[in-house]
mmCIF file of C-alpha atoms in Angstrom:
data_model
loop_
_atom_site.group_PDB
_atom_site.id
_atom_site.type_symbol
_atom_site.label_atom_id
_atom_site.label_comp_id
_atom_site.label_asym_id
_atom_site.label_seq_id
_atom_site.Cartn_x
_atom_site.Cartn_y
_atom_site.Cartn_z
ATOM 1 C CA UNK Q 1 8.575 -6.084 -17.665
ATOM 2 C CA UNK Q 2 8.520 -4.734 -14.282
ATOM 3 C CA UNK Q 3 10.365 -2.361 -12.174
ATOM 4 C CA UNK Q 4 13.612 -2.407 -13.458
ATOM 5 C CA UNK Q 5 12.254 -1.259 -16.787
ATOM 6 C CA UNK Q 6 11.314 1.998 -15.383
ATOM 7 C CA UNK Q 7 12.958 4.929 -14.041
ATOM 8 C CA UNK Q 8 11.130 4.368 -10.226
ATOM 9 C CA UNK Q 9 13.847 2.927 -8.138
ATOM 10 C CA UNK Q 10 16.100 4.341 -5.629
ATOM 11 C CA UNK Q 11 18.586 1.773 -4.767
ATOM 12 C CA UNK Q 12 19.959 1.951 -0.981
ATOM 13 C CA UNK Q 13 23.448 0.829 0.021
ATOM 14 C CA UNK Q 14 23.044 1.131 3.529
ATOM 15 C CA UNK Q 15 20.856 1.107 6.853
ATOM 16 C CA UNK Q 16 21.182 4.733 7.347
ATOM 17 C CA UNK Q 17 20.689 5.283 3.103
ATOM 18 C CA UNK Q 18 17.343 3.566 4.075
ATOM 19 C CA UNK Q 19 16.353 6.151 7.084
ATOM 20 C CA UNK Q 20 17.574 9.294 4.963
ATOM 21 C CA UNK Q 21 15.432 8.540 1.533
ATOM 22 C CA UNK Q 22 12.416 8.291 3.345
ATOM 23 C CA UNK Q 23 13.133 11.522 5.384
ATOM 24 C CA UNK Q 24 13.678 12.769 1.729
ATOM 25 C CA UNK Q 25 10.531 11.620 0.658
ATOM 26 C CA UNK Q 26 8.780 12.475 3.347
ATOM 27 C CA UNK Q 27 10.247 16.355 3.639
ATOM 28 C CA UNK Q 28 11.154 17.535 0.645
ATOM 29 C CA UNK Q 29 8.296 16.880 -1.761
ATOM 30 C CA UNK Q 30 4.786 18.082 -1.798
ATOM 31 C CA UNK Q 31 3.084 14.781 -1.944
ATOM 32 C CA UNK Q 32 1.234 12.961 0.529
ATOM 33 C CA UNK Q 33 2.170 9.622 -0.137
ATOM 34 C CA UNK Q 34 0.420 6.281 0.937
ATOM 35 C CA UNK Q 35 3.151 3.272 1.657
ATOM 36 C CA UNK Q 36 3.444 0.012 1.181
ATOM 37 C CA UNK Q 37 6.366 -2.588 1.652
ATOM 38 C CA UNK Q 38 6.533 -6.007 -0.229
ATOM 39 C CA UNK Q 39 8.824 -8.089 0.904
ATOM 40 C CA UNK Q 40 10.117 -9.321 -2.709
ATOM 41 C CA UNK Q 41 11.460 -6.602 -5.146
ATOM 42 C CA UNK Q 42 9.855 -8.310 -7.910
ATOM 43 C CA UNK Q 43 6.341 -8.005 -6.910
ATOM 44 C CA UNK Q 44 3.915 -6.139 -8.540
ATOM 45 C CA UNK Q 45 1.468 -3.726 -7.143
ATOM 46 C CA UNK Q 46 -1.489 -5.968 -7.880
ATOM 47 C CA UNK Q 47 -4.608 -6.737 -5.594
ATOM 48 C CA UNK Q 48 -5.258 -10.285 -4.477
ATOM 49 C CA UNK Q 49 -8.095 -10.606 -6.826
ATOM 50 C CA UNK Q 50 -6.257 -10.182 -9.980
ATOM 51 C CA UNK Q 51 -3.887 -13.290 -8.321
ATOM 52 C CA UNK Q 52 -6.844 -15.351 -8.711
ATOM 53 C CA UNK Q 53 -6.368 -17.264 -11.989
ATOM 54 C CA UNK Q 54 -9.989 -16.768 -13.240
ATOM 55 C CA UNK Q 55 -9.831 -13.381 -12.996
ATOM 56 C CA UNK Q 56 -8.729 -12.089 -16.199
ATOM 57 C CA UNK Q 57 -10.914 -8.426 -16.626
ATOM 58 C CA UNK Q 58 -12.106 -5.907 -14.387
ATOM 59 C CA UNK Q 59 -15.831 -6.974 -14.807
ATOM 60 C CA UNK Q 60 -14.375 -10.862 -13.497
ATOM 61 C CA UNK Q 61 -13.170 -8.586 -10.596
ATOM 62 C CA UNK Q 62 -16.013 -6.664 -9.523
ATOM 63 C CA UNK Q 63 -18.360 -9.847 -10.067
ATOM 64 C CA UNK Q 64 -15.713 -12.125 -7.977
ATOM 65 C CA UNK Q 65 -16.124 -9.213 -5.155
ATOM 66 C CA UNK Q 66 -20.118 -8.360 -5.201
ATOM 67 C CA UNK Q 67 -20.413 -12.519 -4.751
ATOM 68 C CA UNK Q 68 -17.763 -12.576 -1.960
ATOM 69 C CA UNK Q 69 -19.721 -9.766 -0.091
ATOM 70 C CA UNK Q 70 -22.986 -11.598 -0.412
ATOM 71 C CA UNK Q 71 -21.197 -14.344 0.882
ATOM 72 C CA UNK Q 72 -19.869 -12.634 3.547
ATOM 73 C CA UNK Q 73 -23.257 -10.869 4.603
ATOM 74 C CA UNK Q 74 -24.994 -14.013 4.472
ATOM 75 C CA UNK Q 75 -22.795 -15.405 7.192
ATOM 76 C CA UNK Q 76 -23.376 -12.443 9.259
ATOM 77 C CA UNK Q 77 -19.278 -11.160 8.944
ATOM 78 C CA UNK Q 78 -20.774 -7.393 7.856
ATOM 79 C CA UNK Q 79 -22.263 -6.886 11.626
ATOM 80 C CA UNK Q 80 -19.527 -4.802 14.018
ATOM 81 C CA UNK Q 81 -22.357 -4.300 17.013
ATOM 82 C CA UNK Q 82 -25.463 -2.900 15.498
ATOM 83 C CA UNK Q 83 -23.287 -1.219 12.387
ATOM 84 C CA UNK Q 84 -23.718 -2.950 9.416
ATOM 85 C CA UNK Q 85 -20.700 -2.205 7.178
ATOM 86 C CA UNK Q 86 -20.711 -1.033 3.592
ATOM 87 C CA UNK Q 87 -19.334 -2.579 1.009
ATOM 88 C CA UNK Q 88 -15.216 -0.891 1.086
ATOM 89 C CA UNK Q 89 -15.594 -1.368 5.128
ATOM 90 C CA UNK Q 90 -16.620 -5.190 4.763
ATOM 91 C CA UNK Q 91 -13.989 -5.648 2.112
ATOM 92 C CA UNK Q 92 -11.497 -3.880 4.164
ATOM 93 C CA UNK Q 93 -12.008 -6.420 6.844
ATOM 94 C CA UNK Q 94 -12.127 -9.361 4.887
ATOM 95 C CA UNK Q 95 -8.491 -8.148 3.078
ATOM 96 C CA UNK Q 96 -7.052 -8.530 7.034
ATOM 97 C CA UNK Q 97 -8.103 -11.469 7.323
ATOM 98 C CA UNK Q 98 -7.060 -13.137 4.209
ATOM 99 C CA UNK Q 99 -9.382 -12.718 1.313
ATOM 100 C CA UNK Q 100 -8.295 -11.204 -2.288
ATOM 101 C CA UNK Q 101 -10.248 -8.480 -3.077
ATOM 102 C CA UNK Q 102 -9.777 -5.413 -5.104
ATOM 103 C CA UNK Q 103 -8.008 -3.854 -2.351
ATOM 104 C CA UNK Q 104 -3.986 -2.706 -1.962
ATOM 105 C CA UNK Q 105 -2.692 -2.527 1.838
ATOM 106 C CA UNK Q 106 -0.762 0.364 2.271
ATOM 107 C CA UNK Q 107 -0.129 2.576 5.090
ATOM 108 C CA UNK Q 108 0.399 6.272 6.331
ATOM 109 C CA UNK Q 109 3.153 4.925 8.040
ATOM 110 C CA UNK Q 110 6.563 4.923 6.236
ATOM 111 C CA UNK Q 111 8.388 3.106 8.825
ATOM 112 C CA UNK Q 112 5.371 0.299 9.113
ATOM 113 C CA UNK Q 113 5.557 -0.158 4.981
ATOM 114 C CA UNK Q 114 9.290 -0.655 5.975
ATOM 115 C CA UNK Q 115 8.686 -3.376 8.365
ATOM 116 C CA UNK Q 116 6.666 -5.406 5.843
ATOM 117 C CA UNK Q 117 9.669 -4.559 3.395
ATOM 118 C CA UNK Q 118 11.796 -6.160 5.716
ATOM 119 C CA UNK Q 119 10.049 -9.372 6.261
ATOM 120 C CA UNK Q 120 11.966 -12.649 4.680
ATOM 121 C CA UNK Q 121 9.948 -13.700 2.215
ATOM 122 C CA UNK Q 122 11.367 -17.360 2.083
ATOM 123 C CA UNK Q 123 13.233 -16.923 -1.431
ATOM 124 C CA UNK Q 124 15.688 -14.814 -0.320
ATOM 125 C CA UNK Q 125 15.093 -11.880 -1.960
ATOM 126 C CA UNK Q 126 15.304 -7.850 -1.140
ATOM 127 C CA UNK Q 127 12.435 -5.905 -0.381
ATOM 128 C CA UNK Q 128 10.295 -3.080 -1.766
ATOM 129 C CA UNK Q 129 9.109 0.140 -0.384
ATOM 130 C CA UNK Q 130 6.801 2.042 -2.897
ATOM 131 C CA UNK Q 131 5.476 5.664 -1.965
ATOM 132 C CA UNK Q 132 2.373 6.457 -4.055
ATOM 133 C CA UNK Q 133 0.990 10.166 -4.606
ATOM 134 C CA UNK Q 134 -2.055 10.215 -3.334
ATOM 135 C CA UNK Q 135 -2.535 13.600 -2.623
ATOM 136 C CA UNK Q 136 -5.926 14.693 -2.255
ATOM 137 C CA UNK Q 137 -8.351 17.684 -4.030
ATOM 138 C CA UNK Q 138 -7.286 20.261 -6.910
ATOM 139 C CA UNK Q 139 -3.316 19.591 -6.219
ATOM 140 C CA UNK Q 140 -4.113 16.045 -7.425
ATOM 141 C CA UNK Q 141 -7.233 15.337 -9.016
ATOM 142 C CA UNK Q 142 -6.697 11.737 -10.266
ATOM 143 C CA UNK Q 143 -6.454 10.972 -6.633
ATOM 144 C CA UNK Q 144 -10.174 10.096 -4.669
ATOM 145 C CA UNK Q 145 -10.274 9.999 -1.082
ATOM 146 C CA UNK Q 146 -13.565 7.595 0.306
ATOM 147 C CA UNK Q 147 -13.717 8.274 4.088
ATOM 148 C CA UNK Q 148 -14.766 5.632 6.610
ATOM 149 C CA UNK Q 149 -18.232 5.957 6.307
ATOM 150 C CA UNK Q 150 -18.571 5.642 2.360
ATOM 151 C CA UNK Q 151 -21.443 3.821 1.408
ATOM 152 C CA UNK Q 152 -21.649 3.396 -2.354
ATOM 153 C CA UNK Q 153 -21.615 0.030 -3.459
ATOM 154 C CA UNK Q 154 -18.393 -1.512 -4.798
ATOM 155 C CA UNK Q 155 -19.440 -1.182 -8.290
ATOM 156 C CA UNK Q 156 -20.681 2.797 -7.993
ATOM 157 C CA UNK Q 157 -17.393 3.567 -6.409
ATOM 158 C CA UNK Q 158 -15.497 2.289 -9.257
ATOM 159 C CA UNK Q 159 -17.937 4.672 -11.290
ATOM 160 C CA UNK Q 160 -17.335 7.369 -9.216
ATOM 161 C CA UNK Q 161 -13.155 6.671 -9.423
ATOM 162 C CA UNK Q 162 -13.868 6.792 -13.324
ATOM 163 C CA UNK Q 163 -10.309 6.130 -14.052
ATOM 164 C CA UNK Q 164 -8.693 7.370 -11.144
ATOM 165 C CA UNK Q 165 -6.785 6.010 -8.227
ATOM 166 C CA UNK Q 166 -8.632 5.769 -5.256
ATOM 167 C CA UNK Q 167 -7.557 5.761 -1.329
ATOM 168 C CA UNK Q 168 -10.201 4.061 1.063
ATOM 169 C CA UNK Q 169 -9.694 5.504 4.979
ATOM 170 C CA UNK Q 170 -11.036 2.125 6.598
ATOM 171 C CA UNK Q 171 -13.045 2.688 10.102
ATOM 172 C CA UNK Q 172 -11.274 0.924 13.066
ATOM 173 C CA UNK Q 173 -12.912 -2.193 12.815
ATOM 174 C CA UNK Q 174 -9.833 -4.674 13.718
ATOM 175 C CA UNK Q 175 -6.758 -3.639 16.135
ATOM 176 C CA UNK Q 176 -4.548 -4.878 13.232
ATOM 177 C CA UNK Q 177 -5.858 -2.177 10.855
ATOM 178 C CA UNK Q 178 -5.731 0.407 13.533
ATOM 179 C CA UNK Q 179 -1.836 -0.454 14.378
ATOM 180 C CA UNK Q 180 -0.772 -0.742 10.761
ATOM 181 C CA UNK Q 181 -2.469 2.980 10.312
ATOM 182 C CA UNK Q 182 -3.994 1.166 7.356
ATOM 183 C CA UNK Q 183 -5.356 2.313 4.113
ATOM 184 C CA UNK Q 184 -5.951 0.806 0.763
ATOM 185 C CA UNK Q 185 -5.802 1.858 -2.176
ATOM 186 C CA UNK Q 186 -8.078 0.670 -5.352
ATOM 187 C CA UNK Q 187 -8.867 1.708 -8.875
ATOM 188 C CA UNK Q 188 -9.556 0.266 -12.497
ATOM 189 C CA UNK Q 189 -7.713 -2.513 -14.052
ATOM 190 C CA UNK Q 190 -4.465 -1.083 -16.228
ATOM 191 C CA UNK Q 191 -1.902 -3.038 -17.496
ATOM 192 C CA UNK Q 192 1.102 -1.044 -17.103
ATOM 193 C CA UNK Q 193 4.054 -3.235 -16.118
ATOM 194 C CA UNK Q 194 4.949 -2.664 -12.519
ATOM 195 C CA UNK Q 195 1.276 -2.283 -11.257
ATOM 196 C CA UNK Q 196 -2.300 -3.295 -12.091
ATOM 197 C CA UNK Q 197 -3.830 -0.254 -10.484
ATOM 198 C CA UNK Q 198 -3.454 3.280 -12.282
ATOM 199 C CA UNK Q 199 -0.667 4.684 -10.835
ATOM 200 C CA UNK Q 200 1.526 6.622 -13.500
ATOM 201 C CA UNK Q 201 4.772 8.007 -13.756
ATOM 202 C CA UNK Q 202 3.747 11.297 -15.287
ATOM 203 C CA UNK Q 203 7.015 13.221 -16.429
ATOM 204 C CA UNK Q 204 9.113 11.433 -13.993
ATOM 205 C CA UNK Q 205 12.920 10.406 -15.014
ATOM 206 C CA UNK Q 206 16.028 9.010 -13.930
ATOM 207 C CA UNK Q 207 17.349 12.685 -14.528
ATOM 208 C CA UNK Q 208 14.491 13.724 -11.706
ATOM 209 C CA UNK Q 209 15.151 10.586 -9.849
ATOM 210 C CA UNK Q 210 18.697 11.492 -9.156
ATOM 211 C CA UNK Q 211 18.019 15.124 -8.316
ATOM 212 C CA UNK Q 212 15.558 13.986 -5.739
ATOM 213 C CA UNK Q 213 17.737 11.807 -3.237
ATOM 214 C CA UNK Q 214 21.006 14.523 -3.329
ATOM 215 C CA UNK Q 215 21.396 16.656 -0.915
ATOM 216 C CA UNK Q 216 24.191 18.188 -2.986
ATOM 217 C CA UNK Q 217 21.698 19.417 -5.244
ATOM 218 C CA UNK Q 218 19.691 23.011 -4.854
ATOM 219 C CA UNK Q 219 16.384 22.682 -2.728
ATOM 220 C CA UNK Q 220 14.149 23.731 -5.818
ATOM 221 C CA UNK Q 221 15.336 21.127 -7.581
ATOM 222 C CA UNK Q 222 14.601 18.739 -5.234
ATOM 223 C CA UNK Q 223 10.673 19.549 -4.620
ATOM 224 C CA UNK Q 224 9.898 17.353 -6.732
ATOM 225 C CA UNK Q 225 6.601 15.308 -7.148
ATOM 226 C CA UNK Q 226 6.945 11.373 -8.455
ATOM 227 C CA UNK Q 227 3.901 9.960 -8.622
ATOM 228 C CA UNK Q 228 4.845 6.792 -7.672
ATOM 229 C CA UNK Q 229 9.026 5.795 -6.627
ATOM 230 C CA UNK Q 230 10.300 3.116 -4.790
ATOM 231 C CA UNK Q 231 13.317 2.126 -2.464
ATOM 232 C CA UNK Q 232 15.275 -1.387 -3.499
ATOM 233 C CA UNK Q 233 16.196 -2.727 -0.589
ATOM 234 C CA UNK Q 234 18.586 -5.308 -0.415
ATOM 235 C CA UNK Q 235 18.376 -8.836 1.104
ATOM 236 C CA UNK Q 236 21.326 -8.208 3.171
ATOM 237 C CA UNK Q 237 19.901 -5.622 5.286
ATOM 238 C CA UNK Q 238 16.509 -6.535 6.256
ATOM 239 C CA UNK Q 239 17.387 -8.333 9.419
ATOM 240 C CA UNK Q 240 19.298 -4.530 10.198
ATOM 241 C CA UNK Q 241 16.354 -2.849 9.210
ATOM 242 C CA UNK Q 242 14.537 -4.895 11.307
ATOM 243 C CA UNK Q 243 16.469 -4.416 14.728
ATOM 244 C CA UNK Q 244 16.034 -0.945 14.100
ATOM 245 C CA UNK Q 245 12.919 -0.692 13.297
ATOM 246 C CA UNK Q 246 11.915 -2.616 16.685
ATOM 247 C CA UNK Q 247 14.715 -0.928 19.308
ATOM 248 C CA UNK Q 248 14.269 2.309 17.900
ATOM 249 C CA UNK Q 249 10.006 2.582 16.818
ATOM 250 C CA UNK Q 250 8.764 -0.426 18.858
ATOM 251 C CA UNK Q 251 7.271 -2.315 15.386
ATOM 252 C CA UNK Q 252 7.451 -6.155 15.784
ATOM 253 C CA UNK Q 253 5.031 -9.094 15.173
ATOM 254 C CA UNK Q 254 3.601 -8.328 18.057
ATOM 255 C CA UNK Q 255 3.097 -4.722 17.954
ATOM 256 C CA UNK Q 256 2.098 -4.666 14.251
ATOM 257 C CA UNK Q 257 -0.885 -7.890 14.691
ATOM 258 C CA UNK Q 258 -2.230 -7.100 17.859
ATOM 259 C CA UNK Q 259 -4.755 -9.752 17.616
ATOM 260 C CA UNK Q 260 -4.815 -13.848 18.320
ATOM 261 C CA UNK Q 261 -4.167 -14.479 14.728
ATOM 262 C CA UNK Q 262 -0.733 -12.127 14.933
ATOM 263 C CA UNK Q 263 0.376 -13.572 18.850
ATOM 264 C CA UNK Q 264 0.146 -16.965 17.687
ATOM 265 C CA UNK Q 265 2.376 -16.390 14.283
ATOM 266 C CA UNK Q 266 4.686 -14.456 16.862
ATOM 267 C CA UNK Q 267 5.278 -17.371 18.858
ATOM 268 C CA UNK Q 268 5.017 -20.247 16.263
ATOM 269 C CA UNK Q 269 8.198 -23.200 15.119
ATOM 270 C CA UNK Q 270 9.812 -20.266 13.123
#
């Protein structure tokens, strides 16, 4: 199971194939659509918590997360100045900085899901850039949009999501999440087999798929809505991608972690 099972991919060919799918996607839908780029095409779209091998249910999920933000709140990491953060904020801070939580890092960014697409991932693999739906109110109601200054606990907002897929608008509480234009996304366990949050593929088909990405075809036909697609991209032309993507839009290591954490990785043996 996976991606290849499913009628989701696009597969590129070229550097410029790259650039014109995401102007596709980007002008000629009417989805908003929240990014992300992993940096092997076999990965799933899973949180970090359901990595963890004792996590096996949601309820082993939202337990492992209401213990790691007493945790963190006992050690003081929930105080920016005299703001103490809610639960999503805290957990969107301690995702940057390396925990698993119940939190997906995506982006509004296309070309900054891109860069992270493009990163080697030490296996040698191609890369992955997904475009979710998460269009907000009537046009998409499975979508829920929590703004910066939610408050509800972790466990009431997975009440209030109720099934849905939610998008969390962090506040800019780390340089990193402000350059990456960061959002995650988060919602209840499913088990479908590309992705462990509910994303769904609705009517979509290879049929649809095809219409979408040629310009040959008539414009009606190609307003289309996926729910969720994704760009293969192969090995061969991430370190292209990658030259563009800093000549041409200024995204590096540097750019992209503008903190201590991200200069030192910039500068380290490799």
């Amino acid at each position: 199971a996976g991606w290849k099972d499913h009628d989701l991919t696009h597969h590129v060919t070229s550097v410029q194939d790259v650039f014109d799918a995401i102007s596709t996607l980007t002008t000629s839908t009417s989805a908003t659509f929240a990014w992300r780029g992993q940096a092997s095409s076999e990965w799933l779209l899973t949180p970090g918590v359901y990595r963890k091998p004792a996590i096996a249910t949601q309820a082993d999920a939202l337990g492992n997360q209401e213990a790691l933000l007493r945790e963190a709140r006992d050690s003081r990491y929930d105080l920016m100045g005299q703001w103490v953060l809610p639960d999503l904020a805290l957990l969107a801070l301690l995702q940057h900085n390396g925990a698993a939580t119940l939190l997906l890092d995506v982006t509004t960014d296309p070309y900054v899901a891109l860069y992270f697409a493009c990163r080697p991932d030490g296996l040698g693999a191609g890369g992955r850039l997904v475009a979710v739906d998460v269009t907000g109110g009537s046009r998409s109601p499975h979508a829920v949009h929590f703004e910066l200054a939610e408050t509800r606990t972790v466990r009431k907002v997975f009440i209030r999501l109720n099934g849905r897929l939610g998008l969390f608008k962090p506040p800019d509480i780390s340089k990193r999440i402000m350059a990456q234009r960061a959002r995650f996304l988060l919602g209840d366990y499913t088990d479908l087999p590309y992705s462990t949050l509910p994303v769904t593929l609705d009517t979509w088909d290879a049929a649809k798929l095809e219409s979408l990405f040629n310009r040959g075809a008539p414009v009606a036909s190609r307003r289309l809505r996926p729910a969720i697609i994704s760009l293969e991209i192969p090995e061969g032309l991430k370190v292209r991608i990658m030259k563009v993507l800093d000549e041409s839009f200024g995204m590096n290591a540097t750019t992209l972690f503008p903190d201590l954490s991200g200069f030192a990785s910039a500068r380290g043996a490799t």
